[in-house]
Amino acid sequence: MLPDTYTIPLIQLASGDRLSLQVYRFVGADPGKKVYIQANLHGAEIAGNAVIYQLMDFLKTLQNTELVGEVWLVPVCNPLGVNQRSHRFASGRYCVYEGKDWNRIFWDYEKTQEDLQEFAKTQINLDKDIIRINYLNKILNSFAKLAEKIHSPSSVTFTELFRHRLQSLSIDADYLIDLHTSTDRGLDYLYYFSRREPSAQYFLFDYGILLDDYDGDAFDEAFIKPWLALENTFQQLGREIIFDVEAWTLELGSGMQMLPQSVEKGVQGVKNYLLHKGVLATPKTKAIPQKMTFKLKSQIIKYYAPAGGMIQARVTLGSVVKAGEKLYQILMFNKTGELPYVIDICAEKDGLVYDVATNHAVNEGEYVLAVM
Amino acid sequence: MLPDTYTIPLIQLASGDRLSLQVYRFVGADPGKKVYIQANLHGAEIAGNAVIYQLMDFLKTLQNTELVGEVWLVPVCNPLGVNQRSHRFASGRYCVYEGKDWNRIFWDYEKTQEDLQEFAKTQINLDKDIIRINYLNKILNSFAKLAEKIHSPSSVTFTELFRHRLQSLSIDADYLIDLHTSTDRGLDYLYYFSRREPSAQYFLFDYGILLDDYDGDAFDEAFIKPWLALENTFQQLGREIIFDVEAWTLELGSGMQMLPQSVEKGVQGVKNYLLHKGVLATPKTKAIPQKMTFKLKSQIIKYYAPAGGMIQARVTLGSVVKAGEKLYQILMFNKTGELPYVIDICAEKDGLVYDVATNHAVNEGEYVLAVM
Amino acid sequence: MLPDTYTIPLIQLASGDRLSLQVYRFVGADPGKKVYIQANLHGAEIAGNAVIYQLMDFLKTLQNTELVGEVWLVPVCNPLGVNQRSHRFASGRYCVYEGKDWNRIFWDYEKTQEDLQEFAKTQINLDKDIIRINYLNKILNSFAKLAEKIHSPSSVTFTELFRHRLQSLSIDADYLIDLHTSTDRGLDYLYYFSRREPSAQYFLFDYGILLDDYDGDAFDEAFIKPWLALENTFQQLGREIIFDVEAWTLELGSGMQMLPQSVEKGVQGVKNYLLHKGVLATPKTKAIPQKMTFKLKSQIIKYYAPAGGMIQARVTLGSVVKAGEKLYQILMFNKTGELPYVIDICAEKDGLVYDVATNHAVNEGEYVLAVM
Amino acid sequence: MLPDTYTIPLIQLASGDRLSLQVYRFVGADPGKKVYIQANLHGAEIAGNAVIYQLMDFLKTLQNTELVGEVWLVPVCNPLGVNQRSHRFASGRYCVYEGKDWNRIFWDYEKTQEDLQEFAKTQINLDKDIIRINYLNKILNSFAKLAEKIHSPSSVTFTELFRHRLQSLSIDADYLIDLHTSTDRGLDYLYYFSRREPSAQYFLFDYGILLDDYDGDAFDEAFIKPWLALENTFQQLGREIIFDVEAWTLELGSGMQMLPQSVEKGVQGVKNYLLHKGVLATPKTKAIPQKMTFKLKSQIIKYYAPAGGMIQARVTLGSVVKAGEKLYQILMFNKTGELPYVIDICAEKDGLVYDVATNHAVNEGEYVLAVM
């Protein structure tokens, strides 16, 4: 089975050159769910590109009868971010023109809708699939109106244009998977949303972090928040519904790298998840969940340098630390005539060191490591 | 009268060097209001430094009996932003490490308080000055708690550290004036808040823009929003109170410049305002308001390039345009074998062109001009 | 007459997108000289794009019998530089990856050739046109060898690739015109080379600066230095030859702008020069030289800030100053508890202020203005 | 023994803050050689700071009778470079204002002197130590003249100021050691100059690269080139002299890190070298040379990506490769509707992979790895 390929103009540059998005779409013989998978939204986070490449290699080996529904794949989904450099480093986490994180710009229907309670009441007795269609249409109608502003003479900023072009590909998906890595060096884990633990376990990761606390306007959040809000509203009205709509951010190891073991974990996880969801209909294989440790985003502690200097003797990535144990040292210099000296920084509470900074020099307030 | 000077360590850099804030504090013979004036929070916006320098020159000529209360002056209030360069340009609007706008990071008490209605009810019959003290104490207590996190081993990001150090100087002020300019090229105008039109007119500006729509966590917003919220709550409870607490952002012309006429406007405006407020008690001069045009922030239209290319034939700064009139042209190149060509962009509605981009080359979605 | 258009792939980005060069080539009915004109090698220097656009508009009105030889036009000739931003500013003077000035990277045959004296001796009695062909072939052969390294597995850096692609378009030209502007704000003038004063006067500029002192590997230098070296060698051998090979850098006003009067000056200058050279064969018009002031690059004085602070009271662009006259002031702040103060900087010698910094804030050692 | 400490103002920033250099100077009881050691000239190359810290710890344990001559230590010797960030990365290899590599800016006496042959003839029969003094005085006199330009109204660029301040500390040293690391990930090795192999072996490194090919104006080059030129001139005049003047650049592993094993190697190497030179006079220890492999800089091959994409399957750092063996793959995307694919890049010749890029995403022409 070969994918359809769509090349979508993304931006015309001042020089007249154009950057594009390219979508690879595998369509099964039978209709079904739409799976949307993208990679490299943040410039340094490249591992997902290899995951997508290997998934394509795998999907190409299938008969179209072995796929139910469709899988949309968008590698290198943010060309401006991907290609950005500062000296030799991939600094494209932010839009340098607007100073905005490329993953905190998305349109969140939940923030604009005003009539959710009212809508929910009109749907309370309907079938879940009908509600899914009705609500998706509300979202799509609202999304379509954004195009008016884009096509007006005053138009919109590039981040608004970009979000619109990316969300127009994904907004009607059933399952959305955003492939990230650490900016720095990190373990493999995933971010998930409320009530999605059962599915999470099919990704075969050791750790999952529940997004119980939003940064705001991330790609996964913007996709699923309207559905979570509707679920919550139904719950208040006395009906329990969990829509089969899911958003995942997979964190696949370290930045500026495609670590083979992280790529492999991503590929196996996505395949097992698709099998579980019935999107892959390869009779001989069976989806098996893996027990995983769930943590809360609100309980994560990120450590920032309380002084400027050089980090040394830092605990290694993957260490389990106890409260009070030494996490790292800062070798501090000064310009006041004194000798340099070293201070120790200790853990505030127990946990797993799941992410550490690439750069061991710190100005005061710069990032050192994170503990979940 | 000479000011007291305070040098406050702001950040220790990786090299061991330290950057500081320096506060100049003029104290009148009689106690009174606290005025806080800062400049250069955004790196390119330097004109306010000259305003502060000239205000200091003026205040030095006064007897301390001619000042009631105190005036705090903080020029170059954001050293990391002020000193940042990209090639020869002052690119310090954003923190390059965190990708955050230096004026969208401040601690906003209104967002954290949960008991405003309750508190307002306990104060409803009290004297305005007592309420002012009680509420300020609530804010100060809440602000003080942020220091705990700063002094914990995990500490905070630099933007959180910075905001704390800057807000600790200003949070108990009565009048706060933040001196900005356009990033690009702009007219002189001010931003003001709800119910402050009467005072606004003492700044002697032609234009004022009401912040009826918040960007979130700007310095002026974060300062005044708790007071506006309390005023609104009292209103709901049936009592009309306007606290003598005011926040202003003065926009003094173009970026990367200290235009003499804009600096002069800033100096005259601040002096007239302080006279009006009774902070300046120079018997021979009298504060006179000036009629000004008030606009709403929500009604401003910013024009972004609908295509990449070179801007030409743009209307001049200060032009009054009618809907449908040509605002600018884009000379568009391409890499598809066609000849370059020019497109026209016209105004969506009538208004005053109050800000225009310094850079006349645009990638799609980049800023061109703004109309109020 | 319409041009031929060639779109030449320049770079494949990490995202798989490609940036290109596009050449517009007008070919006259009769063979003759090759004129090569490019614009926007430095990202901020956009005015030449409008010059090229207007030249194209003019050339399109001609019959092909009115053009002798050919004119190659390459606007936006450095897409990476053109599209680069830091906040809203066009910071693309340097390659951010390699830290190299885009106009100090070109291949200079003179630096590699070892047998110039020897070669000159073999040509001493030949006709100038024959020598021109023989020497050009030597250059072209040497240039062609660079392609081997480019196509080897180890390949070359992007700046080497870029220079090769740009020089392959221009290396066999007779007249090369590189359209620049100030990075900052500047007057209109041109840079010229030894023994080219007579032609210079046909550009109709007020000022010309002789490149008697090389920065090294600039586009114009790299093109003409081999020819100047051969002229010098013949002179030593007792024969005076001036080849009809010329390189010009036109500086057309201020950066990040296409000032109409500078664009107009560029268009008129180039047309008059082409008329003078017989490339334009429009019978009714006649090339007229204009008297201009010639200066030496080695005599230019650039002023750098001897202290950090804010520039004020600077002489205006275009001023004529006398030695000892005040050029500008620095308003200096400090973090040592003292009041801010102002220092004056005076001219070292008489001259014309032909370029001034856009940014009026300076760290110590940053650029303020230049005097020719 | 405690060092003397000198804090030397380096730059006044626009905000009025100042950055400084700090020198730690250990002085032995008996006079002797001057050793100058600095670290972190390039922002990302921090390991040398730990080396200096540990050397200080060691020197503090000595009696001043155990040191002959003096040791000057300058950690974090380039504050602007050290503190510079782009997102979380240490991008300070270049001066962002001037676009110049911080280690290609130094004043090279050899380039300015015109009378070397003449001078050498006047010294040909003198004692080596006398010649050393006479020539050093010539260098110092010439260097002193640079201060005139610095103190003129037009002053100099910051890179010229910086080089002057750093070279004024080191120019009269006997042994100069500049502590670097890879920008990316690298092995430990050193750069040395002509005729210094015997001393090189006391640094206890496995690899040394002879700088037979200059980049121009590097710190080590600028220091030693005048002495090498004098040695060469004497040789032409028939006298063999090798001055006991040496410059070394130690490359201590990977960028943005202080790898303990690289730091340890640096500390042991410098101590053994100082022992060998008699600067350390600790009777119980004896300097022992270590056999090392010497390579030529001109024979190094750096591999740049011939296409944009993602690097995978790259040979590991420290691999020995044969010509024709696969070095790495590029996973290439496109925006022309085709499937992504992979290409292999093979070694041009045999060698040791001694340096590899941190960033595995490449635009065409970006760095991948280097083979010595």
XYZ file of N, CA and C in Angstrom, chain A residues 34-93:
180
model
N -9.638 8.243 11.853
C -8.541 9.025 11.273
C -7.471 9.209 12.343
N -6.284 8.758 12.001
C -5.140 8.923 12.907
C -4.237 9.998 12.320
N -3.858 10.966 13.138
C -2.987 12.046 12.673
C -1.708 12.014 13.499
N -0.574 11.892 12.815
C 0.722 11.820 13.513
C 1.668 12.843 12.896
N 2.208 13.716 13.745
C 3.172 14.702 13.233
C 4.450 14.653 14.057
N 5.512 15.223 13.489
C 6.797 15.253 14.178
C 7.513 16.564 13.929
N 8.324 16.949 14.921
C 9.280 18.059 14.780
C 8.622 19.439 14.832
N 7.583 19.549 15.654
C 6.949 20.861 15.848
C 7.941 21.834 16.484
N 8.715 21.352 17.455
C 9.840 22.122 17.991
C 11.087 21.758 17.191
N 11.864 22.740 16.832
C 12.961 22.538 15.898
C 13.978 21.478 16.300
N 14.295 21.391 17.577
C 15.349 20.465 18.011
C 14.852 19.038 18.161
N 13.549 18.829 18.043
C 12.963 17.556 18.455
C 12.695 16.675 17.241
N 13.752 16.031 16.793
C 13.745 15.414 15.471
C 13.433 13.927 15.462
N 13.469 13.258 16.619
C 13.370 11.793 16.629
C 12.103 11.279 15.940
N 11.012 12.019 16.080
C 9.749 11.583 15.483
C 9.795 11.457 13.972
N 10.723 12.164 13.336
C 10.839 12.026 11.881
C 11.255 10.603 11.502
N 12.160 10.037 12.288
C 12.577 8.657 12.023
C 11.442 7.697 12.346
N 10.680 8.001 13.385
C 9.523 7.162 13.709
C 8.553 7.148 12.530
N 8.256 8.317 12.005
C 7.324 8.393 10.872
C 7.893 7.660 9.665
N 9.177 7.839 9.421
C 9.801 7.152 8.284
C 9.671 5.632 8.428
N 9.893 5.127 9.629
C 9.810 3.677 9.846
C 8.358 3.193 9.812
N 7.443 4.025 10.294
C 6.024 3.662 10.189
C 5.606 3.580 8.719
N 6.101 4.522 7.917
C 5.786 4.479 6.485
C 6.329 3.198 5.864
N 7.558 2.866 6.233
C 8.161 1.628 5.714
C 7.295 0.427 6.077
N 6.795 0.434 7.279
C 5.927 -0.657 7.730
C 4.584 -0.644 6.995
N 3.960 0.513 6.920
C 2.638 0.603 6.297
C 2.699 0.213 4.819
N 3.833 0.536 4.200
C 3.986 0.171 2.790
C 3.948 -1.350 2.574
N 4.312 -2.095 3.614
C 4.322 -3.559 3.487
C 2.927 -4.160 3.636
N 1.963 -3.333 4.080
C 0.609 -3.855 4.329
C -0.238 -3.847 3.066
N -1.232 -4.736 3.060
C -2.320 -4.650 2.089
C -3.295 -3.599 2.602
N -4.025 -2.972 1.709
C -4.940 -1.936 2.205
C -6.084 -2.535 3.025
N -6.246 -3.843 2.910
C -7.248 -4.492 3.766
C -6.745 -4.636 5.201
N -5.468 -4.416 5.383
C -4.920 -4.531 6.745
C -4.954 -3.202 7.497
N -5.493 -2.196 6.846
C -5.639 -0.887 7.501
C -7.116 -0.511 7.475
N -7.648 -0.100 8.616
C -9.038 0.335 8.700
C -9.025 1.822 9.019
N -9.654 2.610 8.188
C -9.596 4.057 8.368
C -8.374 4.616 7.680
N -7.845 5.714 8.236
C -6.695 6.308 7.575
C -5.659 6.837 8.561
N -4.434 6.857 8.078
C -3.322 7.365 8.883
C -2.670 8.506 8.120
N -2.661 9.678 8.754
C -2.012 10.852 8.152
C -0.680 11.069 8.858
N 0.377 11.204 8.071
C 1.711 11.371 8.645
C 2.311 12.699 8.167
N 2.762 13.514 9.093
C 3.365 14.813 8.733
C 4.710 14.961 9.446
N 5.788 14.499 8.811
C 7.111 14.716 9.397
C 7.530 16.172 9.194
N 8.593 16.579 9.860
C 9.133 17.962 9.747
C 8.002 18.980 9.570
N 7.076 18.969 10.526
C 5.814 19.713 10.357
C 5.953 21.216 10.575
N 7.143 21.666 10.949
C 7.340 23.101 11.195
C 8.651 23.544 10.556
N 8.645 23.745 9.242
C 9.915 24.029 8.548
C 10.696 25.194 9.144
N 10.020 26.275 9.511
C 10.761 27.407 10.075
C 11.500 26.982 11.331
N 10.838 26.193 12.176
C 11.480 25.699 13.394
C 12.581 24.695 13.106
N 12.324 23.793 12.199
C 13.279 22.710 11.890
C 14.601 23.266 11.358
N 14.512 24.277 10.499
C 15.697 24.762 9.795
C 16.456 25.850 10.546
N 15.900 26.307 11.643
C 16.506 27.422 12.374
C 17.762 26.991 13.111
N 18.766 27.814 13.046
C 20.012 27.541 13.744
C 20.466 28.775 14.504
N 21.183 28.534 15.579
C 21.963 29.580 16.207
C 23.304 28.932 16.448
N 24.326 29.436 15.767
C 25.576 28.692 15.635
C 25.185 27.274 15.193
N 25.678 26.240 15.795
C 25.383 24.902 15.269
C 24.154 24.262 15.907
N 23.456 25.007 16.727
C 22.416 24.386 17.525
C 21.015 24.656 16.961
N 20.121 23.730 17.267
C 18.744 23.796 16.774
C 17.911 24.596 17.767
N 17.874 25.891 17.562
C 17.244 26.788 18.531
C 15.770 27.034 18.242
N 15.192 26.240 17.315
C 13.838 26.547 16.860
C 12.692 26.101 17.745
N 12.761 26.349 19.019
C 11.603 26.108 19.877
C 10.639 27.286 19.821
